[in-house]
Amino acid sequence: MASFFIRRNSNVLARALTGNYKEPFCPHFQFKFECFGGALNRVHSYSRSSGSMRNDITDLTCPHTWYPQARRKRRRVFLHVGPTNSGKTHQALKQLQSSASGIYCGPLRLLAWEVAKRLNKANVPCDLITGQEREEVEGANHKAVTVEMADVSADYKCAVIDEIQMLGCTTRGYSFTRALLGIAADELHLCGDPAAVPLIQEILDVTGDEIEVQYYERLSPLVPMKFPLRSLSDVKNGDCIVTFSRRDIYKLKKRIEREGKHLCSVVYGSLPPETRTRQDCRQACSMMQVASWMFLWPVMPLEWVSI
Ligand SMILES: Nc1ncnc2c1ncn2[C@@H]1O[C@H](COP(=O)(O)OP(=O)(O)OP(=O)(O)O)[C@@H](O)[C@H]1O
């Protein structure tokens, strides 16, 4: 957007920057430029004005210094890495559960919802905070949140950031970086893909936190079938079928149920968490969109089926 604006107005901008912007000049642009210039001046003078203000807030090169509360701690960071379904999050959640206070940050509402449910069930009162809902539990010192909702002004004994490799995500990576740099916790558990280790180590070199990497192995094998499934009548109890669209999910469900041997559960991205967990996963067969297949292993230990 900014580059488009600058490209479209480069001549005008050049004149404006050299102070020669009085004549043929679009009033709309002039107004914007003056506002922008005014704002910059205000920010700059603000950043230079106060003796107590140590950071220049126009300097974006040292984001770790934006979180003094986290920097005052020497955090113990545990990096749990391994393939999916290897128990990384399970291990981190055990630490969270046994801590006096804590926060779980995940990329999805369903994950936050599952963690809140797990902690509350274990008599550890836990709030659920996502972009859509805020469920506060009396006496809670724990929070399960979607990563954008992480509170970096509070102090925690333990924090978990799940799917930390999403630091590299072009649209949501900033929230993971903010949580990684900003959460003020004595113990910080990061769960994710081993590919993220070098980047995280580099970031944490700057913050001066203590880091320990723990590698995990897959708990149950993921084995593709040697032969394609020839007919839907060969679908067995406990199988899971992954499709590419919601329409296909319902089409296949209908076809399988028409055979009369099985009932199907249905899971896909936009189903609310409550509805997803209400789906009876012990039924013959479950289906979900590829976009949501990451939920396959945590919730359903099913045999893999390819068509
Ligand atoms: N030691 C364990 N005892 C009992 N259940 C476990 C144990 N470790 C993992 N599980 C269960 O196995 C499932 C997968 O574990 P978990 O979610 O921790 O894996 P993960 O490696 O974090 O996977 P992902 O990368 O997909 O998030 C969960 O249902 C979890 O409760």
mmCIF file of C-alpha atoms and ligand atoms in Angstrom:
data_model
loop_
_atom_site.group_PDB
_atom_site.id
_atom_site.type_symbol
_atom_site.label_atom_id
_atom_site.label_comp_id
_atom_site.label_asym_id
_atom_site.label_seq_id
_atom_site.Cartn_x
_atom_site.Cartn_y
_atom_site.Cartn_z
ATOM 1 C CA MET A 1 0.000 0.000 0.000
ATOM 2 C CA ALA A 2 2.714 2.439 1.044
ATOM 3 C CA SER A 3 4.923 1.479 -1.906
ATOM 4 C CA PHE A 4 1.967 1.865 -4.290
ATOM 5 C CA PHE A 5 1.288 5.282 -2.844
ATOM 6 C CA ILE A 6 4.914 6.299 -3.198
ATOM 7 C CA ARG A 7 5.211 4.932 -6.753
ATOM 8 C CA ARG A 8 2.084 6.773 -7.854
ATOM 9 C CA ASN A 9 3.253 10.007 -6.276
ATOM 10 C CA SER A 10 7.026 9.799 -6.614
ATOM 11 C CA ASN A 11 7.423 13.163 -8.383
ATOM 12 C CA VAL A 12 5.177 14.899 -5.963
ATOM 13 C CA LEU A 13 6.914 13.204 -3.084
ATOM 14 C CA ALA A 14 10.332 14.279 -4.358
ATOM 15 C CA ARG A 15 9.103 17.885 -4.575
ATOM 16 C CA ALA A 16 7.584 17.641 -1.146
ATOM 17 C CA LEU A 17 10.757 16.259 0.387
ATOM 18 C CA THR A 18 12.840 19.036 -1.140
ATOM 19 C CA GLY A 19 10.386 21.591 0.189
ATOM 20 C CA ASN A 20 9.147 22.513 -3.267
ATOM 21 C CA TYR A 21 5.589 21.323 -2.984
ATOM 22 C CA LYS A 22 3.609 24.521 -3.252
ATOM 23 C CA GLU A 23 2.563 24.370 -6.902
ATOM 24 C CA PRO A 24 0.807 21.726 -8.991
ATOM 25 C CA PHE A 25 0.066 19.520 -6.060
ATOM 26 C CA CYS A 26 -2.865 17.289 -5.277
ATOM 27 C CA PRO A 27 -4.591 18.742 -2.188
ATOM 28 C CA HIS A 28 -5.514 15.258 -1.028
ATOM 29 C CA PHE A 29 -1.870 14.214 -1.098
ATOM 30 C CA GLN A 30 -0.780 17.475 0.473
ATOM 31 C CA PHE A 31 -3.158 16.899 3.332
ATOM 32 C CA LYS A 32 -1.939 13.337 3.841
ATOM 33 C CA PHE A 33 1.677 14.357 3.624
ATOM 34 C CA GLU A 34 1.237 17.128 6.126
ATOM 35 C CA CYS A 35 -0.542 14.796 8.538
ATOM 36 C CA PHE A 36 2.144 12.146 8.081
ATOM 37 C CA GLY A 37 4.922 14.710 8.514
ATOM 38 C CA GLY A 38 3.224 16.120 11.595
ATOM 39 C CA ALA A 39 2.828 12.674 13.127
ATOM 40 C CA LEU A 40 6.468 11.826 12.424
ATOM 41 C CA ASN A 41 7.606 15.067 14.006
ATOM 42 C CA ARG A 42 5.472 14.407 17.066
ATOM 43 C CA VAL A 43 6.802 10.855 17.428
ATOM 44 C CA HIS A 44 10.348 11.997 16.924
ATOM 45 C CA SER A 45 10.170 14.858 19.390
ATOM 46 C CA TYR A 46 8.388 12.585 21.880
ATOM 47 C CA SER A 47 11.177 10.047 21.598
ATOM 48 C CA ARG A 48 13.827 12.711 22.154
ATOM 49 C CA SER A 49 12.033 14.751 24.771
ATOM 50 C CA SER A 50 12.121 12.792 27.989
ATOM 51 C CA GLY A 51 15.283 11.996 29.858
ATOM 52 C CA SER A 52 13.626 8.967 31.459
ATOM 53 C CA MET A 53 12.710 7.528 28.062
ATOM 54 C CA ARG A 54 15.625 5.295 27.152
ATOM 55 C CA ASN A 55 14.369 3.861 23.857
ATOM 56 C CA ASP A 56 13.907 5.779 20.673
ATOM 57 C CA ILE A 57 10.442 4.596 19.656
ATOM 58 C CA THR A 58 11.143 5.334 16.028
ATOM 59 C CA ASP A 59 13.946 2.737 16.113
ATOM 60 C CA LEU A 60 12.458 -0.587 15.003
ATOM 61 C CA THR A 61 15.730 -2.507 14.963
ATOM 62 C CA CYS A 62 15.663 -3.920 18.524
ATOM 63 C CA PRO A 63 12.191 -5.388 19.156
ATOM 64 C CA HIS A 64 13.385 -7.338 22.199
ATOM 65 C CA THR A 65 13.802 -4.032 24.055
ATOM 66 C CA TRP A 66 10.070 -3.285 23.689
ATOM 67 C CA TYR A 67 9.299 -5.774 26.477
ATOM 68 C CA PRO A 68 11.190 -4.591 29.574
ATOM 69 C CA GLN A 69 9.125 -6.805 31.869
ATOM 70 C CA ALA A 70 10.259 -9.954 30.036
ATOM 71 C CA ARG A 71 13.814 -8.626 29.766
ATOM 72 C CA ARG A 72 14.026 -8.166 33.520
ATOM 73 C CA LYS A 73 13.649 -11.943 33.858
ATOM 74 C CA ARG A 74 16.200 -14.518 32.876
ATOM 75 C CA ARG A 75 13.692 -16.933 31.394
ATOM 76 C CA ARG A 76 14.346 -20.664 31.239
ATOM 77 C CA VAL A 77 13.248 -21.613 27.753
ATOM 78 C CA PHE A 78 12.472 -25.235 26.867
ATOM 79 C CA LEU A 79 12.163 -25.905 23.194
ATOM 80 C CA HIS A 80 10.167 -29.124 22.572
ATOM 81 C CA VAL A 81 10.631 -30.214 18.985
ATOM 82 C CA GLY A 82 9.684 -33.288 17.005
ATOM 83 C CA PRO A 83 7.125 -34.628 14.564
ATOM 84 C CA THR A 84 3.410 -34.268 15.109
ATOM 85 C CA ASN A 85 1.885 -36.541 17.752
ATOM 86 C CA SER A 86 5.185 -36.993 19.563
ATOM 87 C CA GLY A 87 3.936 -35.630 22.887
ATOM 88 C CA LYS A 88 5.629 -32.208 22.825
ATOM 89 C CA THR A 89 2.573 -30.246 23.868
ATOM 90 C CA HIS A 90 1.569 -32.902 26.384
ATOM 91 C CA GLN A 91 4.903 -32.476 28.164
ATOM 92 C CA ALA A 92 4.695 -28.680 28.120
ATOM 93 C CA LEU A 93 1.112 -28.725 29.401
ATOM 94 C CA LYS A 94 2.121 -30.938 32.321
ATOM 95 C CA GLN A 95 4.523 -28.178 33.401
ATOM 96 C CA LEU A 96 1.872 -25.512 32.877
ATOM 97 C CA GLN A 97 -0.651 -27.457 34.917
ATOM 98 C CA SER A 98 1.720 -27.871 37.851
ATOM 99 C CA SER A 99 2.735 -24.193 37.920
ATOM 100 C CA ALA A 100 1.155 -21.606 40.201
ATOM 101 C CA SER A 101 0.250 -19.383 37.235
ATOM 102 C CA GLY A 102 0.567 -19.608 33.500
ATOM 103 C CA ILE A 103 -0.556 -19.013 29.977
ATOM 104 C CA TYR A 104 -1.010 -21.277 26.947
ATOM 105 C CA CYS A 105 -0.831 -19.561 23.542
ATOM 106 C CA GLY A 106 -1.927 -21.523 20.486
ATOM 107 C CA PRO A 107 -2.649 -20.667 16.877
ATOM 108 C CA LEU A 108 -6.244 -21.923 16.951
ATOM 109 C CA ARG A 109 -9.332 -21.392 18.978
ATOM 110 C CA LEU A 110 -9.864 -25.137 19.199
ATOM 111 C CA LEU A 111 -6.438 -25.679 20.745
ATOM 112 C CA ALA A 112 -6.984 -22.946 23.346
ATOM 113 C CA TRP A 113 -10.409 -24.383 24.048
ATOM 114 C CA GLU A 114 -8.971 -27.889 24.536
ATOM 115 C CA VAL A 115 -6.266 -26.650 26.912
ATOM 116 C CA ALA A 116 -8.759 -24.635 28.991
ATOM 117 C CA LYS A 117 -10.980 -27.698 29.185
ATOM 118 C CA ARG A 118 -8.067 -29.953 30.193
ATOM 119 C CA LEU A 119 -6.849 -27.597 32.941
ATOM 120 C CA ASN A 120 -10.299 -26.911 34.355
ATOM 121 C CA LYS A 121 -10.986 -30.649 34.403
ATOM 122 C CA ALA A 122 -7.771 -31.126 36.373
ATOM 123 C CA ASN A 123 -9.017 -28.533 38.923
ATOM 124 C CA VAL A 124 -6.651 -25.854 37.673
ATOM 125 C CA PRO A 125 -8.996 -22.913 37.001
ATOM 126 C CA CYS A 126 -8.227 -21.551 33.563
ATOM 127 C CA ASP A 127 -9.696 -18.656 31.564
ATOM 128 C CA LEU A 128 -10.341 -19.036 27.854
ATOM 129 C CA ILE A 129 -9.588 -15.938 25.795
ATOM 130 C CA THR A 130 -9.815 -15.885 22.013
ATOM 131 C CA GLY A 131 -10.803 -13.338 19.409
ATOM 132 C CA GLN A 132 -14.393 -14.593 19.687
ATOM 133 C CA GLU A 133 -14.900 -15.327 23.358
ATOM 134 C CA ARG A 134 -13.769 -14.559 26.868
ATOM 135 C CA GLU A 135 -14.717 -17.138 29.472
ATOM 136 C CA GLU A 136 -13.399 -16.176 32.869
ATOM 137 C CA VAL A 137 -13.247 -18.770 35.616
ATOM 138 C CA GLU A 138 -13.326 -17.699 39.244
ATOM 139 C CA GLY A 139 -9.927 -17.803 40.910
ATOM 140 C CA ALA A 140 -8.085 -18.561 37.664
ATOM 141 C CA ASN A 141 -4.341 -17.937 37.542
ATOM 142 C CA HIS A 142 -4.079 -19.679 34.186
ATOM 143 C CA LYS A 143 -5.167 -18.589 30.732
ATOM 144 C CA ALA A 144 -5.548 -20.445 27.452
ATOM 145 C CA VAL A 145 -5.486 -17.973 24.598
ATOM 146 C CA THR A 146 -5.069 -17.646 20.877
ATOM 147 C CA VAL A 147 -1.626 -16.175 20.388
ATOM 148 C CA GLU A 148 -2.875 -12.739 19.322
ATOM 149 C CA MET A 149 -4.562 -12.401 22.726
ATOM 150 C CA ALA A 150 -1.412 -13.097 24.767
ATOM 151 C CA ASP A 151 -1.019 -10.556 27.551
ATOM 152 C CA VAL A 152 2.601 -9.409 27.615
ATOM 153 C CA SER A 153 2.065 -7.089 30.570
ATOM 154 C CA ALA A 154 1.386 -9.859 33.103
ATOM 155 C CA ASP A 155 3.816 -11.990 35.036
ATOM 156 C CA TYR A 156 3.633 -15.796 34.801
ATOM 157 C CA LYS A 157 5.431 -18.703 36.384
ATOM 158 C CA CYS A 158 5.046 -20.769 33.216
ATOM 159 C CA ALA A 159 4.060 -20.101 29.608
ATOM 160 C CA VAL A 160 3.565 -22.377 26.605
ATOM 161 C CA ILE A 161 3.660 -21.236 22.988
ATOM 162 C CA ASP A 162 2.411 -23.988 20.706
ATOM 163 C CA GLU A 163 3.291 -24.382 16.999
ATOM 164 C CA ILE A 164 6.169 -21.948 17.436
ATOM 165 C CA GLN A 165 7.354 -22.589 13.859
ATOM 166 C CA MET A 166 4.534 -20.203 12.891
ATOM 167 C CA LEU A 167 7.043 -17.436 13.657
ATOM 168 C CA GLY A 168 7.710 -17.739 9.954
ATOM 169 C CA CYS A 169 4.083 -17.279 8.906
ATOM 170 C CA THR A 170 3.698 -14.194 6.724
ATOM 171 C CA THR A 171 0.319 -13.231 8.167
ATOM 172 C CA ARG A 172 0.497 -14.293 11.828
ATOM 173 C CA GLY A 173 4.224 -14.593 12.483
ATOM 174 C CA TYR A 174 4.326 -11.219 14.232
ATOM 175 C CA SER A 175 2.030 -12.512 17.009
ATOM 176 C CA PHE A 176 4.324 -15.467 17.684
ATOM 177 C CA THR A 177 7.378 -13.185 17.697
ATOM 178 C CA ARG A 178 5.620 -10.817 20.068
ATOM 179 C CA ALA A 179 4.714 -13.700 22.410
ATOM 180 C CA LEU A 180 8.228 -15.165 22.211
ATOM 181 C CA LEU A 181 9.907 -11.865 23.007
ATOM 182 C CA GLY A 182 7.289 -10.394 25.283
ATOM 183 C CA ILE A 183 5.840 -13.020 27.617
ATOM 184 C CA ALA A 184 7.270 -12.478 31.079
ATOM 185 C CA ALA A 185 7.458 -16.021 32.417
ATOM 186 C CA ASP A 186 10.024 -17.775 34.590
ATOM 187 C CA GLU A 187 9.658 -20.859 32.395
ATOM 188 C CA LEU A 188 8.780 -20.667 28.728
ATOM 189 C CA HIS A 189 7.919 -23.834 26.788
ATOM 190 C CA LEU A 190 7.960 -23.655 23.005
ATOM 191 C CA CYS A 191 6.501 -26.576 21.050
ATOM 192 C CA GLY A 192 6.948 -27.077 17.351
ATOM 193 C CA ASP A 193 8.873 -28.214 14.342
ATOM 194 C CA PRO A 194 12.629 -28.890 14.572
ATOM 195 C CA ALA A 195 13.166 -26.640 11.526
ATOM 196 C CA ALA A 196 12.471 -23.629 13.745
ATOM 197 C CA VAL A 197 15.338 -24.350 16.170
ATOM 198 C CA PRO A 198 18.099 -22.235 14.534
ATOM 199 C CA LEU A 199 15.850 -19.189 14.186
ATOM 200 C CA ILE A 200 14.635 -19.413 17.784
ATOM 201 C CA GLN A 201 18.155 -19.899 19.071
ATOM 202 C CA GLU A 202 19.245 -16.817 17.170
ATOM 203 C CA ILE A 203 16.388 -14.743 18.574
ATOM 204 C CA LEU A 204 17.016 -15.948 22.103
ATOM 205 C CA ASP A 205 20.726 -15.226 21.837
ATOM 206 C CA VAL A 206 19.712 -11.587 21.709
ATOM 207 C CA THR A 207 17.361 -11.770 24.692
ATOM 208 C CA GLY A 208 19.951 -13.601 26.796
ATOM 209 C CA ASP A 209 17.472 -16.298 27.926
ATOM 210 C CA GLU A 210 18.657 -19.745 28.863
ATOM 211 C CA ILE A 211 17.573 -22.320 26.284
ATOM 212 C CA GLU A 212 17.337 -26.109 26.349
ATOM 213 C CA VAL A 213 16.261 -28.116 23.292
ATOM 214 C CA GLN A 214 14.389 -31.408 23.801
ATOM 215 C CA TYR A 215 13.842 -33.692 20.803
ATOM 216 C CA TYR A 216 10.846 -36.066 20.599
ATOM 217 C CA GLU A 217 9.977 -39.142 18.546
ATOM 218 C CA ARG A 218 6.554 -39.911 17.058
ATOM 219 C CA LEU A 219 4.433 -41.931 19.517
ATOM 220 C CA SER A 220 2.414 -43.893 16.974
ATOM 221 C CA PRO A 221 3.448 -44.636 13.410
ATOM 222 C CA LEU A 222 1.765 -42.997 10.438
ATOM 223 C CA VAL A 223 1.772 -45.668 7.741
ATOM 224 C CA PRO A 224 0.200 -45.150 4.316
ATOM 225 C CA MET A 225 -1.713 -48.138 2.936
ATOM 226 C CA LYS A 226 0.167 -50.125 0.327
ATOM 227 C CA PHE A 227 -2.850 -50.217 -2.018
ATOM 228 C CA PRO A 228 -5.504 -47.633 -2.733
ATOM 229 C CA LEU A 229 -8.943 -48.267 -1.317
ATOM 230 C CA ARG A 230 -10.931 -49.553 -4.292
ATOM 231 C CA SER A 231 -14.401 -49.013 -2.980
ATOM 232 C CA LEU A 232 -16.080 -47.107 -0.205
ATOM 233 C CA SER A 233 -17.669 -50.385 0.842
ATOM 234 C CA ASP A 234 -14.148 -51.389 2.035
ATOM 235 C CA VAL A 235 -14.065 -48.602 4.609
ATOM 236 C CA LYS A 236 -13.575 -50.074 8.069
ATOM 237 C CA ASN A 237 -14.514 -48.971 11.555
ATOM 238 C CA GLY A 238 -12.216 -46.206 12.820
ATOM 239 C CA ASP A 239 -11.038 -45.079 9.370
ATOM 240 C CA CYS A 240 -10.610 -41.421 8.571
ATOM 241 C CA ILE A 241 -11.050 -39.896 5.135
ATOM 242 C CA VAL A 242 -9.484 -36.544 4.289
ATOM 243 C CA THR A 243 -11.060 -34.567 1.474
ATOM 244 C CA PHE A 244 -10.420 -31.160 -0.058
ATOM 245 C CA SER A 245 -13.736 -29.389 0.349
ATOM 246 C CA ARG A 246 -16.738 -29.272 2.616
ATOM 247 C CA ARG A 247 -18.966 -30.299 -0.263
ATOM 248 C CA ASP A 248 -16.868 -33.476 -0.794
ATOM 249 C CA ILE A 249 -17.062 -34.246 2.902
ATOM 250 C CA TYR A 250 -20.854 -34.309 2.854
ATOM 251 C CA LYS A 251 -20.985 -36.117 -0.508
ATOM 252 C CA LEU A 252 -18.746 -38.915 0.798
ATOM 253 C CA LYS A 253 -20.581 -39.095 4.104
ATOM 254 C CA LYS A 254 -23.816 -39.671 2.219
ATOM 255 C CA ARG A 255 -22.259 -42.352 0.005
ATOM 256 C CA ILE A 256 -20.726 -44.254 2.918
ATOM 257 C CA GLU A 257 -23.866 -44.088 5.020
ATOM 258 C CA ARG A 258 -25.942 -45.261 2.038
ATOM 259 C CA GLU A 259 -24.038 -48.569 2.212
ATOM 260 C CA GLY A 260 -25.674 -48.960 5.630
ATOM 261 C CA LYS A 261 -22.565 -50.328 7.381
ATOM 262 C CA HIS A 262 -21.271 -47.163 9.020
ATOM 263 C CA LEU A 263 -22.234 -43.775 10.401
ATOM 264 C CA CYS A 264 -19.824 -40.895 9.811
ATOM 265 C CA SER A 265 -18.632 -38.043 11.995
ATOM 266 C CA VAL A 266 -17.757 -34.847 10.209
ATOM 267 C CA VAL A 267 -15.036 -32.379 11.140
ATOM 268 C CA TYR A 268 -13.891 -29.340 9.171
ATOM 269 C CA GLY A 269 -12.273 -25.960 9.673
ATOM 270 C CA SER A 270 -15.212 -23.695 10.316
ATOM 271 C CA LEU A 271 -17.066 -25.992 12.716
ATOM 272 C CA PRO A 272 -17.016 -24.399 16.185
ATOM 273 C CA PRO A 273 -14.828 -26.286 18.714
ATOM 274 C CA GLU A 274 -17.836 -27.362 20.774
ATOM 275 C CA THR A 275 -19.480 -28.949 17.735
ATOM 276 C CA ARG A 276 -16.267 -30.655 16.701
ATOM 277 C CA THR A 277 -15.819 -32.351 20.026
ATOM 278 C CA ARG A 278 -19.480 -33.365 20.032
ATOM 279 C CA GLN A 279 -18.866 -35.388 16.880
ATOM 280 C CA ASP A 280 -18.640 -38.978 17.985
ATOM 281 C CA CYS A 281 -15.173 -40.015 16.875
ATOM 282 C CA ARG A 282 -15.811 -43.619 17.778
ATOM 283 C CA GLN A 283 -18.214 -43.856 14.904
ATOM 284 C CA ALA A 284 -17.217 -45.720 11.839
ATOM 285 C CA CYS A 285 -15.573 -42.993 9.906
ATOM 286 C CA SER A 286 -14.660 -39.353 10.209
ATOM 287 C CA MET A 287 -13.944 -36.867 7.512
ATOM 288 C CA MET A 288 -12.268 -33.563 7.442
ATOM 289 C CA GLN A 289 -10.821 -31.032 5.107
ATOM 290 C CA VAL A 290 -7.133 -31.055 4.408
ATOM 291 C CA ALA A 291 -6.849 -27.618 5.988
ATOM 292 C CA SER A 292 -7.785 -29.106 9.342
ATOM 293 C CA TRP A 293 -5.963 -32.371 9.146
ATOM 294 C CA MET A 294 -3.622 -31.378 11.951
ATOM 295 C CA PHE A 295 -6.458 -32.221 14.306
ATOM 296 C CA LEU A 296 -6.605 -35.748 13.090
ATOM 297 C CA TRP A 297 -3.950 -37.152 15.380
ATOM 298 C CA PRO A 298 -4.643 -35.372 18.650
ATOM 299 C CA VAL A 299 -8.322 -36.196 18.679
ATOM 300 C CA MET A 300 -8.609 -39.381 16.702
ATOM 301 C CA PRO A 301 -6.154 -42.247 16.642
ATOM 302 C CA LEU A 302 -7.496 -43.603 13.371
ATOM 303 C CA GLU A 303 -6.213 -45.874 10.675
ATOM 304 C CA TRP A 304 -5.110 -44.009 7.555
ATOM 305 C CA VAL A 305 -7.185 -44.506 4.445
ATOM 306 C CA SER A 306 -6.332 -43.363 0.935
ATOM 307 C CA ILE A 307 -8.764 -43.469 -1.942
HETATM 308 N N1 LIG B 1 3.029 -39.291 27.852
HETATM 309 C C1 LIG B 1 1.784 -39.293 27.402
HETATM 310 N N2 LIG B 1 0.810 -39.921 28.076
HETATM 311 C C2 LIG B 1 -0.453 -39.926 27.627
HETATM 312 N N3 LIG B 1 -0.867 -39.305 26.510
HETATM 313 C C3 LIG B 1 0.058 -38.653 25.802
HETATM 314 C C4 LIG B 1 1.424 -38.613 26.211
HETATM 315 N N4 LIG B 1 2.116 -37.894 25.317
HETATM 316 C C5 LIG B 1 1.206 -37.502 24.383
HETATM 317 N N5 LIG B 1 -0.025 -37.968 24.684
HETATM 318 C C6 LIG B 1 -1.242 -37.764 23.906
HETATM 319 O O1 LIG B 1 -0.918 -37.922 22.536
HETATM 320 C C7 LIG B 1 -1.580 -36.946 21.749
HETATM 321 C C8 LIG B 1 -0.569 -36.141 20.966
HETATM 322 O O2 LIG B 1 0.279 -35.468 21.879
HETATM 323 P P1 LIG B 1 0.690 -33.956 21.682
HETATM 324 O O3 LIG B 1 -0.468 -33.116 21.265
HETATM 325 O O4 LIG B 1 1.424 -33.550 22.896
HETATM 326 O O5 LIG B 1 1.669 -34.125 20.435
HETATM 327 P P2 LIG B 1 2.486 -33.006 19.699
HETATM 328 O O6 LIG B 1 3.833 -33.579 19.446
HETATM 329 O O7 LIG B 1 2.430 -31.732 20.449
HETATM 330 O O8 LIG B 1 1.689 -32.905 18.351
HETATM 331 P P3 LIG B 1 1.493 -31.632 17.392
HETATM 332 O O9 LIG B 1 2.850 -31.328 16.818
HETATM 333 O O10 LIG B 1 0.545 -32.125 16.377
HETATM 334 O O11 LIG B 1 0.972 -30.519 18.234
HETATM 335 C C9 LIG B 1 -2.379 -36.101 22.715
HETATM 336 O O12 LIG B 1 -3.709 -36.563 22.714
HETATM 337 C C10 LIG B 1 -1.709 -36.337 24.053
HETATM 338 O O13 LIG B 1 -2.623 -36.180 25.125
#
